[in-house]
mmCIF file with all atom_site columns, C-alpha atoms in Angstrom:
data_model
loop_
_atom_site.group_PDB
_atom_site.id
_atom_site.type_symbol
_atom_site.label_atom_id
_atom_site.label_alt_id
_atom_site.label_comp_id
_atom_site.label_asym_id
_atom_site.label_entity_id
_atom_site.label_seq_id
_atom_site.pdbx_PDB_ins_code
_atom_site.Cartn_x
_atom_site.Cartn_y
_atom_site.Cartn_z
_atom_site.occupancy
_atom_site.B_iso_or_equiv
_atom_site.pdbx_formal_charge
_atom_site.auth_seq_id
_atom_site.auth_comp_id
_atom_site.auth_asym_id
_atom_site.auth_atom_id
_atom_site.pdbx_PDB_model_num
ATOM 1   C CA . MET A 1 1   ? 10.542  -6.760  -9.596  1.00 80.00 ? 1   MET A CA 1
ATOM 2   C CA . PHE A 1 2   ? 8.905   -6.148  -6.824  1.00 91.00 ? 2   PHE A CA 1
ATOM 3   C CA . ALA A 1 3   ? 7.474   -2.377  -5.785  1.00 93.00 ? 3   ALA A CA 1
ATOM 4   C CA . ARG A 1 4   ? 5.867   -1.254  -2.170  1.00 95.00 ? 4   ARG A CA 1
ATOM 5   C CA . HIS A 1 5   ? 3.207   -2.599  -0.500  1.00 96.00 ? 5   HIS A CA 1
ATOM 6   C CA . ASP A 1 6   ? 3.248   -5.725  -2.757  1.00 97.00 ? 6   ASP A CA 1
ATOM 7   C CA . LEU A 1 7   ? 1.661   -8.838  -1.036  1.00 98.00 ? 7   LEU A CA 1
ATOM 8   C CA . VAL A 1 8   ? 3.729   -11.677 -0.908  1.00 98.00 ? 8   VAL A CA 1
ATOM 9   C CA . TRP A 1 9   ? 2.961   -14.297 1.004   1.00 98.00 ? 9   TRP A CA 1
ATOM 10  C CA . LEU A 1 10  ? 5.565   -18.142 2.101   1.00 98.00 ? 10  LEU A CA 1
ATOM 11  C CA . THR A 1 11  ? 7.576   -20.908 1.631   1.00 98.00 ? 11  THR A CA 1
ATOM 12  C CA . SER A 1 12  ? 7.806   -23.254 4.892   1.00 97.00 ? 12  SER A CA 1
ATOM 13  C CA . ARG A 1 13  ? 10.807  -22.442 4.426   1.00 96.00 ? 13  ARG A CA 1
ATOM 14  C CA . GLY A 1 14  ? 10.586  -18.931 4.381   1.00 97.00 ? 14  GLY A CA 1
ATOM 15  C CA . TRP A 1 15  ? 8.420   -18.940 7.530   1.00 97.00 ? 15  TRP A CA 1
ATOM 16  C CA . GLN A 1 16  ? 11.175  -20.595 8.845   1.00 96.00 ? 16  GLN A CA 1
ATOM 17  C CA . ARG A 1 17  ? 13.898  -17.991 8.671   1.00 93.00 ? 17  ARG A CA 1
ATOM 18  C CA . VAL A 1 18  ? 10.942  -15.094 9.698   1.00 95.00 ? 18  VAL A CA 1
ATOM 19  C CA . ARG A 1 19  ? 10.520  -16.851 12.903  1.00 95.00 ? 19  ARG A CA 1
ATOM 20  C CA . SER A 1 20  ? 14.304  -17.460 13.403  1.00 94.00 ? 20  SER A CA 1
ATOM 21  C CA . GLY A 1 21  ? 14.542  -14.039 12.979  1.00 91.00 ? 21  GLY A CA 1
ATOM 22  C CA . ALA A 1 22  ? 11.465  -12.833 15.682  1.00 92.00 ? 22  ALA A CA 1
ATOM 23  C CA . PRO A 1 23  ? 12.284  -12.369 18.869  1.00 89.00 ? 23  PRO A CA 1
ATOM 24  C CA . GLN A 1 24  ? 9.963   -14.530 21.139  1.00 91.00 ? 24  GLN A CA 1
ATOM 25  C CA . ALA A 1 25  ? 6.740   -12.240 21.955  1.00 84.00 ? 25  ALA A CA 1
ATOM 26  C CA . ALA A 1 26  ? 5.957   -12.081 18.311  1.00 87.00 ? 26  ALA A CA 1
ATOM 27  C CA . LEU A 1 27  ? 6.357   -15.303 17.035  1.00 92.00 ? 27  LEU A CA 1
ATOM 28  C CA . PRO A 1 28  ? 2.145   -16.623 19.178  1.00 90.00 ? 28  PRO A CA 1
ATOM 29  C CA . ALA A 1 29  ? 1.009   -13.435 16.304  1.00 89.00 ? 29  ALA A CA 1
ATOM 30  C CA . LEU A 1 30  ? 3.397   -14.689 13.324  1.00 93.00 ? 30  LEU A CA 1
ATOM 31  C CA . ASP A 1 31  ? 2.710   -18.638 13.749  1.00 95.00 ? 31  ASP A CA 1
ATOM 32  C CA . ARG A 1 32  ? -1.635  -17.048 13.455  1.00 93.00 ? 32  ARG A CA 1
ATOM 33  C CA . TRP A 1 33  ? -0.312  -15.101 10.602  1.00 95.00 ? 33  TRP A CA 1
ATOM 34  C CA . ARG A 1 34  ? 1.060   -18.581 9.200   1.00 96.00 ? 34  ARG A CA 1
ATOM 35  C CA . ASP A 1 35  ? -1.147  -20.181 9.747   1.00 97.00 ? 35  ASP A CA 1
ATOM 36  C CA . GLY A 1 36  ? -4.474  -17.896 8.392   1.00 96.00 ? 36  GLY A CA 1
ATOM 37  C CA . GLY A 1 37  ? -1.923  -17.868 5.523   1.00 97.00 ? 37  GLY A CA 1
ATOM 38  C CA . TRP A 1 38  ? -1.900  -14.685 4.512   1.00 97.00 ? 38  TRP A CA 1
ATOM 39  C CA . PRO A 1 39  ? 0.839   -11.861 3.415   1.00 97.00 ? 39  PRO A CA 1
ATOM 40  C CA . ALA A 1 40  ? 3.379   -10.421 4.037   1.00 97.00 ? 40  ALA A CA 1
ATOM 41  C CA . VAL A 1 41  ? 3.826   -7.051  2.910   1.00 97.00 ? 41  VAL A CA 1
ATOM 42  C CA . VAL A 1 42  ? 6.986   -5.852  1.012   1.00 97.00 ? 42  VAL A CA 1
ATOM 43  C CA . ARG A 1 43  ? 8.880   -2.350  2.125   1.00 96.00 ? 43  ARG A CA 1
ATOM 44  C CA . ARG A 1 44  ? 11.798  -0.636  1.218   1.00 94.00 ? 44  ARG A CA 1
ATOM 45  C CA . THR A 1 45  ? 14.759  -1.844  1.055   1.00 93.00 ? 45  THR A CA 1
ATOM 46  C CA . GLU A 1 46  ? 17.575  -1.634  4.091   1.00 88.00 ? 46  GLU A CA 1
ATOM 47  C CA . ALA A 1 47  ? 20.425  -1.355  4.373   1.00 86.00 ? 47  ALA A CA 1
ATOM 48  C CA . GLY A 1 48  ? 22.673  -3.932  4.077   1.00 86.00 ? 48  GLY A CA 1
ATOM 49  C CA . MET A 1 49  ? 20.604  -6.133  2.528   1.00 91.00 ? 49  MET A CA 1
ATOM 50  C CA . LEU A 1 50  ? 22.528  -8.966  -0.333  1.00 90.00 ? 50  LEU A CA 1
ATOM 51  C CA . PRO A 1 51  ? 21.835  -9.302  -3.660  1.00 90.00 ? 51  PRO A CA 1
ATOM 52  C CA . GLY A 1 52  ? 18.449  -11.181 -3.593  1.00 91.00 ? 52  GLY A CA 1
ATOM 53  C CA . GLU A 1 53  ? 16.138  -10.906 -0.298  1.00 95.00 ? 53  GLU A CA 1
ATOM 54  C CA . VAL A 1 54  ? 13.124  -8.666  -0.274  1.00 96.00 ? 54  VAL A CA 1
ATOM 55  C CA . ALA A 1 55  ? 12.132  -6.543  2.760   1.00 96.00 ? 55  ALA A CA 1
ATOM 56  C CA . ILE A 1 56  ? 9.102   -7.986  3.986   1.00 97.00 ? 56  ILE A CA 1
ATOM 57  C CA . GLY A 1 57  ? 6.553   -7.110  6.961   1.00 95.00 ? 57  GLY A CA 1
ATOM 58  C CA . PHE A 1 58  ? 3.624   -7.729  9.269   1.00 93.00 ? 58  PHE A CA 1
ATOM 59  C CA . PRO A 1 59  ? 2.174   -4.730  10.239  1.00 89.00 ? 59  PRO A CA 1
ATOM 60  C CA . LEU A 1 60  ? -0.461  -7.298  12.980  1.00 85.00 ? 60  LEU A CA 1
ATOM 61  C CA . PRO A 1 61  ? -3.208  -6.257  14.583  1.00 83.00 ? 61  PRO A CA 1
ATOM 62  C CA . PRO A 1 62  ? -3.540  -4.007  17.654  1.00 74.00 ? 62  PRO A CA 1
ATOM 63  C CA . ARG A 1 63  ? -3.340  -4.727  20.944  1.00 67.00 ? 63  ARG A CA 1
ATOM 64  C CA . PRO A 1 64  ? -6.565  -5.303  22.544  1.00 62.00 ? 64  PRO A CA 1
ATOM 65  C CA . GLU A 1 65  ? -5.996  -4.073  25.473  1.00 61.00 ? 65  GLU A CA 1
ATOM 66  C CA . ASP A 1 66  ? -4.076  -1.300  24.747  1.00 59.00 ? 66  ASP A CA 1
ATOM 67  C CA . GLY A 1 67  ? -4.636  -0.336  20.738  1.00 59.00 ? 67  GLY A CA 1
ATOM 68  C CA . GLY A 1 68  ? -0.679  -0.388  20.254  1.00 66.00 ? 68  GLY A CA 1
ATOM 69  C CA . LYS A 1 69  ? 0.824   -1.605  17.560  1.00 70.00 ? 69  LYS A CA 1
ATOM 70  C CA . LEU A 1 70  ? 3.337   -4.843  16.786  1.00 73.00 ? 70  LEU A CA 1
ATOM 71  C CA . LYS A 1 71  ? 5.450   -3.984  13.498  1.00 78.00 ? 71  LYS A CA 1
ATOM 72  C CA . PHE A 1 72  ? 7.559   -6.546  12.802  1.00 87.00 ? 72  PHE A CA 1
ATOM 73  C CA . GLY A 1 73  ? 10.116  -6.887  9.655   1.00 92.00 ? 73  GLY A CA 1
ATOM 74  C CA . CYS A 1 74  ? 12.570  -9.077  8.165   1.00 93.00 ? 74  CYS A CA 1
ATOM 75  C CA . ALA A 1 75  ? 14.056  -9.980  4.983   1.00 94.00 ? 75  ALA A CA 1
ATOM 76  C CA . VAL A 1 76  ? 13.963  -13.589 2.696   1.00 96.00 ? 76  VAL A CA 1
ATOM 77  C CA . GLU A 1 77  ? 15.158  -14.171 0.133   1.00 96.00 ? 77  GLU A CA 1
ATOM 78  C CA . MET A 1 78  ? 13.274  -15.022 -3.520  1.00 95.00 ? 78  MET A CA 1
ATOM 79  C CA . SER A 1 79  ? 13.327  -18.204 -3.437  1.00 96.00 ? 79  SER A CA 1
ATOM 80  C CA . ASP A 1 80  ? 11.611  -17.779 -0.454  1.00 97.00 ? 80  ASP A CA 1
ATOM 81  C CA . ILE A 1 81  ? 8.700   -16.548 -1.614  1.00 97.00 ? 81  ILE A CA 1
ATOM 82  C CA . GLY A 1 82  ? 6.446   -18.889 -3.814  1.00 97.00 ? 82  GLY A CA 1
ATOM 83  C CA . ARG A 1 83  ? 3.437   -16.050 -4.630  1.00 97.00 ? 83  ARG A CA 1
ATOM 84  C CA . ARG A 1 84  ? 3.604   -12.730 -5.394  1.00 97.00 ? 84  ARG A CA 1
ATOM 85  C CA . THR A 1 85  ? 0.460   -10.601 -5.749  1.00 97.00 ? 85  THR A CA 1
ATOM 86  C CA . ARG A 1 86  ? 0.639   -6.393  -6.422  1.00 96.00 ? 86  ARG A CA 1
ATOM 87  C CA . ALA A 1 87  ? -1.491  -4.716  -3.867  1.00 97.00 ? 87  ALA A CA 1
ATOM 88  C CA . LEU A 1 88  ? -5.065  -5.545  -2.761  1.00 98.00 ? 88  LEU A CA 1
ATOM 89  C CA . PRO A 1 89  ? -7.676  -3.378  -5.681  1.00 98.00 ? 89  PRO A CA 1
ATOM 90  C CA . LEU A 1 90  ? -10.284 -1.316  -3.581  1.00 98.00 ? 90  LEU A CA 1
ATOM 91  C CA . VAL A 1 91  ? -13.272 -2.694  -4.396  1.00 96.00 ? 91  VAL A CA 1
ATOM 92  C CA . GLY A 1 92  ? -11.716 -6.537  -3.752  1.00 96.00 ? 92  GLY A CA 1
ATOM 93  C CA . ALA A 1 93  ? -12.177 -4.600  0.088   1.00 96.00 ? 93  ALA A CA 1
ATOM 94  C CA . LEU A 1 94  ? -14.827 -3.043  0.010   1.00 96.00 ? 94  LEU A CA 1
ATOM 95  C CA . ASP A 1 95  ? -17.176 -5.363  1.976   1.00 94.00 ? 95  ASP A CA 1
ATOM 96  C CA . ALA A 1 96  ? -14.502 -4.918  5.039   1.00 93.00 ? 96  ALA A CA 1
ATOM 97  C CA . VAL A 1 97  ? -15.002 -1.359  5.357   1.00 94.00 ? 97  VAL A CA 1
ATOM 98  C CA . PRO A 1 98  ? -17.429 0.374   8.145   1.00 93.00 ? 98  PRO A CA 1
ATOM 99  C CA . ALA A 1 99  ? -21.332 0.903   6.451   1.00 93.00 ? 99  ALA A CA 1
ATOM 100 C CA . GLN A 1 100 ? -20.586 4.127   7.050   1.00 93.00 ? 100 GLN A CA 1
ATOM 101 C CA . TRP A 1 101 ? -17.689 4.532   4.098   1.00 95.00 ? 101 TRP A CA 1
ATOM 102 C CA . ARG A 1 102 ? -18.882 1.600   1.769   1.00 95.00 ? 102 ARG A CA 1
ATOM 103 C CA . GLU A 1 103 ? -21.543 3.862   -0.226  1.00 96.00 ? 103 GLU A CA 1
ATOM 104 C CA . GLY A 1 104 ? -18.553 5.892   -0.713  1.00 97.00 ? 104 GLY A CA 1
ATOM 105 C CA . LEU A 1 105 ? -15.637 3.457   -1.364  1.00 97.00 ? 105 LEU A CA 1
ATOM 106 C CA . GLU A 1 106 ? -17.969 1.702   -3.902  1.00 97.00 ? 106 GLU A CA 1
ATOM 107 C CA . ALA A 1 107 ? -19.301 5.415   -5.951  1.00 98.00 ? 107 ALA A CA 1
ATOM 108 C CA . LEU A 1 108 ? -14.876 6.110   -5.811  1.00 98.00 ? 108 LEU A CA 1
ATOM 109 C CA . GLU A 1 109 ? -14.253 2.439   -7.242  1.00 97.00 ? 109 GLU A CA 1
ATOM 110 C CA . ARG A 1 110 ? -16.842 2.804   -10.019 1.00 98.00 ? 110 ARG A CA 1
ATOM 111 C CA . GLN A 1 111 ? -16.175 6.026   -10.795 1.00 98.00 ? 111 GLN A CA 1
ATOM 112 C CA . ALA A 1 112 ? -12.706 5.587   -11.720 1.00 98.00 ? 112 ALA A CA 1
ATOM 113 C CA . ALA A 1 113 ? -13.467 2.060   -12.944 1.00 97.00 ? 113 ALA A CA 1
ATOM 114 C CA . ASP A 1 114 ? -15.600 3.846   -15.297 1.00 97.00 ? 114 ASP A CA 1
ATOM 115 C CA . ALA A 1 115 ? -12.791 5.777   -15.768 1.00 96.00 ? 115 ALA A CA 1
ATOM 116 C CA . GLY A 1 116 ? -10.512 3.503   -16.594 1.00 96.00 ? 116 GLY A CA 1
ATOM 117 C CA . VAL A 1 117 ? -8.326  4.248   -13.382 1.00 97.00 ? 117 VAL A CA 1
ATOM 118 C CA . SER A 1 118 ? -6.358  2.248   -11.254 1.00 95.00 ? 118 SER A CA 1
ATOM 119 C CA . LEU A 1 119 ? -7.025  1.732   -7.522  1.00 98.00 ? 119 LEU A CA 1
ATOM 120 C CA . SER A 1 120 ? -5.861  -0.512  -4.787  1.00 98.00 ? 120 SER A CA 1
ATOM 121 C CA . VAL A 1 121 ? -6.286  -0.031  -0.612  1.00 98.00 ? 121 VAL A CA 1
ATOM 122 C CA . TYR A 1 122 ? -2.784  -0.763  1.760   1.00 97.00 ? 122 TYR A CA 1
ATOM 123 C CA . GLY A 1 123 ? -2.545  -0.601  5.035   1.00 94.00 ? 123 GLY A CA 1
ATOM 124 C CA . SER A 1 124 ? -5.302  -1.612  6.932   1.00 93.00 ? 124 SER A CA 1
ATOM 125 C CA . VAL A 1 125 ? -8.088  -0.622  5.230   1.00 96.00 ? 125 VAL A CA 1
ATOM 126 C CA . ALA A 1 126 ? -6.088  -3.231  3.284   1.00 97.00 ? 126 ALA A CA 1
ATOM 127 C CA . LEU A 1 127 ? -4.923  -6.143  5.752   1.00 95.00 ? 127 LEU A CA 1
ATOM 128 C CA . ALA A 1 128 ? -8.829  -6.076  6.953   1.00 95.00 ? 128 ALA A CA 1
ATOM 129 C CA . ALA A 1 129 ? -9.337  -7.182  4.324   1.00 97.00 ? 129 ALA A CA 1
ATOM 130 C CA . LEU A 1 130 ? -6.253  -10.048 4.271   1.00 97.00 ? 130 LEU A CA 1
ATOM 131 C CA . THR A 1 131 ? -6.737  -11.046 7.275   1.00 95.00 ? 131 THR A CA 1
ATOM 132 C CA . GLY A 1 132 ? -10.335 -10.715 8.732   1.00 94.00 ? 132 GLY A CA 1
ATOM 133 C CA . GLN A 1 133 ? -8.450  -8.661  11.853  1.00 91.00 ? 133 GLN A CA 1
ATOM 134 C CA . TYR A 1 134 ? -9.815  -6.132  13.840  1.00 88.00 ? 134 TYR A CA 1
ATOM 135 C CA . TYR A 1 135 ? -7.503  -3.281  12.330  1.00 90.00 ? 135 TYR A CA 1
ATOM 136 C CA . LEU A 1 136 ? -10.435 0.094   11.615  1.00 88.00 ? 136 LEU A CA 1
ATOM 137 C CA . THR A 1 137 ? -10.933 2.144   14.656  1.00 82.00 ? 137 THR A CA 1
ATOM 138 C CA . PRO A 1 138 ? -13.527 4.831   13.775  1.00 78.00 ? 138 PRO A CA 1
ATOM 139 C CA . LEU A 1 139 ? -9.636  7.111   13.762  1.00 83.00 ? 139 LEU A CA 1
ATOM 140 C CA . SER A 1 140 ? -7.877  4.510   11.093  1.00 89.00 ? 140 SER A CA 1
ATOM 141 C CA . ASP A 1 141 ? -7.286  6.236   7.036   1.00 95.00 ? 141 ASP A CA 1
ATOM 142 C CA . ILE A 1 142 ? -8.476  5.056   4.250   1.00 97.00 ? 142 ILE A CA 1
ATOM 143 C CA . ASP A 1 143 ? -4.739  4.854   2.146   1.00 98.00 ? 143 ASP A CA 1
ATOM 144 C CA . VAL A 1 144 ? -5.457  4.419   -1.561  1.00 98.00 ? 144 VAL A CA 1
ATOM 145 C CA . LEU A 1 145 ? -2.381  3.687   -4.327  1.00 98.00 ? 145 LEU A CA 1
ATOM 146 C CA . LEU A 1 146 ? -3.930  5.428   -7.466  1.00 98.00 ? 146 LEU A CA 1
ATOM 147 C CA . GLN A 1 147 ? -1.374  4.054   -10.184 1.00 96.00 ? 147 GLN A CA 1
ATOM 148 C CA . PRO A 1 148 ? -1.985  5.326   -13.248 1.00 97.00 ? 148 PRO A CA 1
ATOM 149 C CA . GLN A 1 149 ? -0.080  5.716   -16.969 1.00 96.00 ? 149 GLN A CA 1
ATOM 150 C CA . THR A 1 150 ? -1.303  8.620   -18.919 1.00 97.00 ? 150 THR A CA 1
ATOM 151 C CA . ARG A 1 151 ? -1.462  11.593  -17.713 1.00 96.00 ? 151 ARG A CA 1
ATOM 152 C CA . ARG A 1 152 ? -4.479  11.696  -18.392 1.00 97.00 ? 152 ARG A CA 1
ATOM 153 C CA . GLN A 1 153 ? -5.689  9.015   -15.684 1.00 97.00 ? 153 GLN A CA 1
ATOM 154 C CA . LEU A 1 154 ? -3.420  10.911  -12.952 1.00 98.00 ? 154 LEU A CA 1
ATOM 155 C CA . MET A 1 155 ? -5.160  14.234  -12.926 1.00 97.00 ? 155 MET A CA 1
ATOM 156 C CA . VAL A 1 156 ? -8.626  12.082  -13.218 1.00 97.00 ? 156 VAL A CA 1
ATOM 157 C CA . GLY A 1 157 ? -7.514  10.055  -10.357 1.00 98.00 ? 157 GLY A CA 1
ATOM 158 C CA . LEU A 1 158 ? -6.681  13.725  -8.206  1.00 98.00 ? 158 LEU A CA 1
ATOM 159 C CA . ASP A 1 159 ? -9.443  14.705  -9.325  1.00 98.00 ? 159 ASP A CA 1
ATOM 160 C CA . LEU A 1 160 ? -11.886 12.001  -7.894  1.00 98.00 ? 160 LEU A CA 1
ATOM 161 C CA . LEU A 1 161 ? -9.914  11.352  -4.622  1.00 98.00 ? 161 LEU A CA 1
ATOM 162 C CA . SER A 1 162 ? -9.973  14.835  -4.067  1.00 98.00 ? 162 SER A CA 1
ATOM 163 C CA . TRP A 1 163 ? -13.491 14.982  -4.111  1.00 98.00 ? 163 TRP A CA 1
ATOM 164 C CA . HIS A 1 164 ? -13.616 12.091  -1.826  1.00 98.00 ? 164 HIS A CA 1
ATOM 165 C CA . ALA A 1 165 ? -12.002 12.935  0.609   1.00 98.00 ? 165 ALA A CA 1
ATOM 166 C CA . GLY A 1 166 ? -14.507 15.491  1.240   1.00 96.00 ? 166 GLY A CA 1
ATOM 167 C CA . ILE A 1 167 ? -16.666 12.774  2.203   1.00 96.00 ? 167 ILE A CA 1
ATOM 168 C CA . LEU A 1 168 ? -14.721 10.783  3.265   1.00 97.00 ? 168 LEU A CA 1
ATOM 169 C CA . PRO A 1 169 ? -11.345 9.182   5.259   1.00 97.00 ? 169 PRO A CA 1
ATOM 170 C CA . LEU A 1 170 ? -8.334  9.367   2.297   1.00 98.00 ? 170 LEU A CA 1
ATOM 171 C CA . ASP A 1 171 ? -5.531  9.246   2.270   1.00 98.00 ? 171 ASP A CA 1
ATOM 172 C CA . GLY A 1 172 ? -2.556  6.634   0.105   1.00 98.00 ? 172 GLY A CA 1
ATOM 173 C CA . GLU A 1 173 ? -0.489  7.679   -2.555  1.00 98.00 ? 173 GLU A CA 1
ATOM 174 C CA . VAL A 1 174 ? -0.160  8.095   -6.120  1.00 98.00 ? 174 VAL A CA 1
ATOM 175 C CA . VAL A 1 175 ? 2.215   5.327   -7.043  1.00 97.00 ? 175 VAL A CA 1
ATOM 176 C CA . PHE A 1 176 ? 3.844   6.879   -10.826 1.00 97.00 ? 176 PHE A CA 1
ATOM 177 C CA . PRO A 1 177 ? 4.946   3.256   -13.926 1.00 95.00 ? 177 PRO A CA 1
ATOM 178 C CA . ASP A 1 178 ? 9.382   3.337   -12.089 1.00 94.00 ? 178 ASP A CA 1
ATOM 179 C CA . GLY A 1 179 ? 8.015   3.109   -9.140  1.00 93.00 ? 179 GLY A CA 1
ATOM 180 C CA . ARG A 1 180 ? 8.312   5.807   -7.233  1.00 96.00 ? 180 ARG A CA 1
ATOM 181 C CA . ALA A 1 181 ? 5.236   7.099   -5.354  1.00 97.00 ? 181 ALA A CA 1
ATOM 182 C CA . VAL A 1 182 ? 4.171   10.619  -3.208  1.00 98.00 ? 182 VAL A CA 1
ATOM 183 C CA . ALA A 1 183 ? 1.969   11.300  -1.191  1.00 98.00 ? 183 ALA A CA 1
ATOM 184 C CA . TRP A 1 184 ? -1.121  12.228  -3.761  1.00 98.00 ? 184 TRP A CA 1
ATOM 185 C CA . LYS A 1 185 ? -2.895  14.652  -1.458  1.00 98.00 ? 185 LYS A CA 1
ATOM 186 C CA . GLU A 1 186 ? 0.559   17.016  -1.184  1.00 98.00 ? 186 GLU A CA 1
ATOM 187 C CA . LEU A 1 187 ? 1.330   15.522  -5.493  1.00 97.00 ? 187 LEU A CA 1
ATOM 188 C CA . ARG A 1 188 ? -2.099  17.863  -5.775  1.00 96.00 ? 188 ARG A CA 1
ATOM 189 C CA . ALA A 1 189 ? -0.958  20.622  -3.405  1.00 96.00 ? 189 ALA A CA 1
ATOM 190 C CA . ALA A 1 190 ? 2.907   20.876  -5.716  1.00 96.00 ? 190 ALA A CA 1
ATOM 191 C CA . PHE A 1 191 ? 0.362   21.578  -8.738  1.00 94.00 ? 191 PHE A CA 1
ATOM 192 C CA . ALA A 1 192 ? -1.814  24.776  -7.575  1.00 92.00 ? 192 ALA A CA 1
ATOM 193 C CA . GLY A 1 193 ? 1.852   25.693  -5.135  1.00 89.00 ? 193 GLY A CA 1
ATOM 194 C CA . ALA A 1 194 ? 4.608   27.787  -6.379  1.00 88.00 ? 194 ALA A CA 1
ATOM 195 C CA . PRO A 1 195 ? 6.364   26.781  -9.468  1.00 89.00 ? 195 PRO A CA 1
ATOM 196 C CA . GLY A 1 196 ? 9.855   24.839  -8.093  1.00 91.00 ? 196 GLY A CA 1
ATOM 197 C CA . THR A 1 197 ? 7.766   23.083  -5.797  1.00 94.00 ? 197 THR A CA 1
ATOM 198 C CA . ARG A 1 198 ? 9.302   19.961  -4.958  1.00 97.00 ? 198 ARG A CA 1
ATOM 199 C CA . VAL A 1 199 ? 7.859   16.457  -3.410  1.00 98.00 ? 199 VAL A CA 1
ATOM 200 C CA . LEU A 1 200 ? 8.687   13.937  -1.827  1.00 98.00 ? 200 LEU A CA 1
ATOM 201 C CA . THR A 1 201 ? 8.762   11.001  -3.779  1.00 98.00 ? 201 THR A CA 1
ATOM 202 C CA . LYS A 1 202 ? 8.769   7.043   -1.654  1.00 96.00 ? 202 LYS A CA 1
ATOM 203 C CA . GLY A 1 203 ? 10.697  3.649   -3.509  1.00 93.00 ? 203 GLY A CA 1
ATOM 204 C CA . LEU A 1 204 ? 11.835  0.811   -3.017  1.00 92.00 ? 204 LEU A CA 1
ATOM 205 C CA . ASP A 1 205 ? 15.411  1.462   -2.970  1.00 90.00 ? 205 ASP A CA 1
ATOM 206 C CA . ARG A 1 206 ? 15.477  5.004   -2.095  1.00 91.00 ? 206 ARG A CA 1
ATOM 207 C CA . ILE A 1 207 ? 13.842  8.369   -0.721  1.00 95.00 ? 207 ILE A CA 1
ATOM 208 C CA . ALA A 1 208 ? 14.839  11.449  -2.681  1.00 96.00 ? 208 ALA A CA 1
ATOM 209 C CA . LEU A 1 209 ? 13.075  15.392  -2.808  1.00 97.00 ? 209 LEU A CA 1
ATOM 210 C CA . VAL A 1 210 ? 12.024  15.398  -6.912  1.00 97.00 ? 210 VAL A CA 1
ATOM 211 C CA . LEU A 1 211 ? 10.447  18.197  -8.989  1.00 96.00 ? 211 LEU A CA 1
ATOM 212 C CA . PRO A 1 212 ? 6.436   17.492  -10.053 1.00 96.00 ? 212 PRO A CA 1
ATOM 213 C CA . GLU A 1 213 ? 7.374   17.180  -13.562 1.00 96.00 ? 213 GLU A CA 1
ATOM 214 C CA . ALA A 1 214 ? 10.053  14.115  -13.282 1.00 96.00 ? 214 ALA A CA 1
ATOM 215 C CA . LEU A 1 215 ? 6.526   12.371  -11.937 1.00 97.00 ? 215 LEU A CA 1
ATOM 216 C CA . MET A 1 216 ? 4.760   13.664  -15.254 1.00 96.00 ? 216 MET A CA 1
ATOM 217 C CA . ALA A 1 217 ? 7.678   12.456  -17.658 1.00 96.00 ? 217 ALA A CA 1
ATOM 218 C CA . THR A 1 218 ? 6.817   8.606   -16.512 1.00 96.00 ? 218 THR A CA 1
ATOM 219 C CA . LEU A 1 219 ? 3.659   8.670   -18.013 1.00 96.00 ? 219 LEU A CA 1
ATOM 220 C CA . GLU A 1 220 ? 2.206   8.375   -21.245 1.00 91.00 ? 220 GLU A CA 1
ATOM 221 C CA . GLU A 1 221 ? 0.801   11.059  -22.957 1.00 82.00 ? 221 GLU A CA 1
ATOM 222 C CA . GLU A 1 222 ? -3.399  9.889   -24.481 1.00 71.00 ? 222 GLU A CA 1
ATOM 223 C CA . HIS A 1 223 ? -4.456  10.667  -27.957 1.00 57.00 ? 223 HIS A CA 1
ATOM 224 C CA . GLY A 1 224 ? -7.660  11.269  -29.614 1.00 52.00 ? 224 GLY A CA 1
#
């Protein structure tokens, strides 16, 4: 039901639960998050969580004084979640990125849409778009999620990301239909590497090394 990078908006009871377990130093930032109506981000399940709980995180913006980041994570019950969406579509973040990235990202989004390829964003770009807070620096990456349903979409998406990575600081993951994700650069390198090369996959519940063929098997074939 839930996947890493999903966005969730908490109920009043959910916020009470979050605040009760948060360190005192994080409360002002969390209260601002709550008052802004911004979502938490679903993260990987941790050991010891109870059935029906969802692991979430609040990647708070860098501190102005030293650039350090405070990340607060916790678990909430499903009933504490009022609304959920998948990761932010790339098109929804275009207005939040620096001017020097916008033309390239617009071209990437347009070409992906024309090819029927789904691209979303997470990390600093998504958080800047969702909250309007300061996240992006000249050293920031653009974390993109490629979410193919077919083998053609995967290969077209990888080609697009690889080409645009020559002019944009693209990073991110391919998320397969079963929820497992792998860094798109690692997957592309595995395709070009020696047979038997495994890739590191991340799911909601576990991390594992698998053969790319096992991931490809989750995709549909397209027939002309």
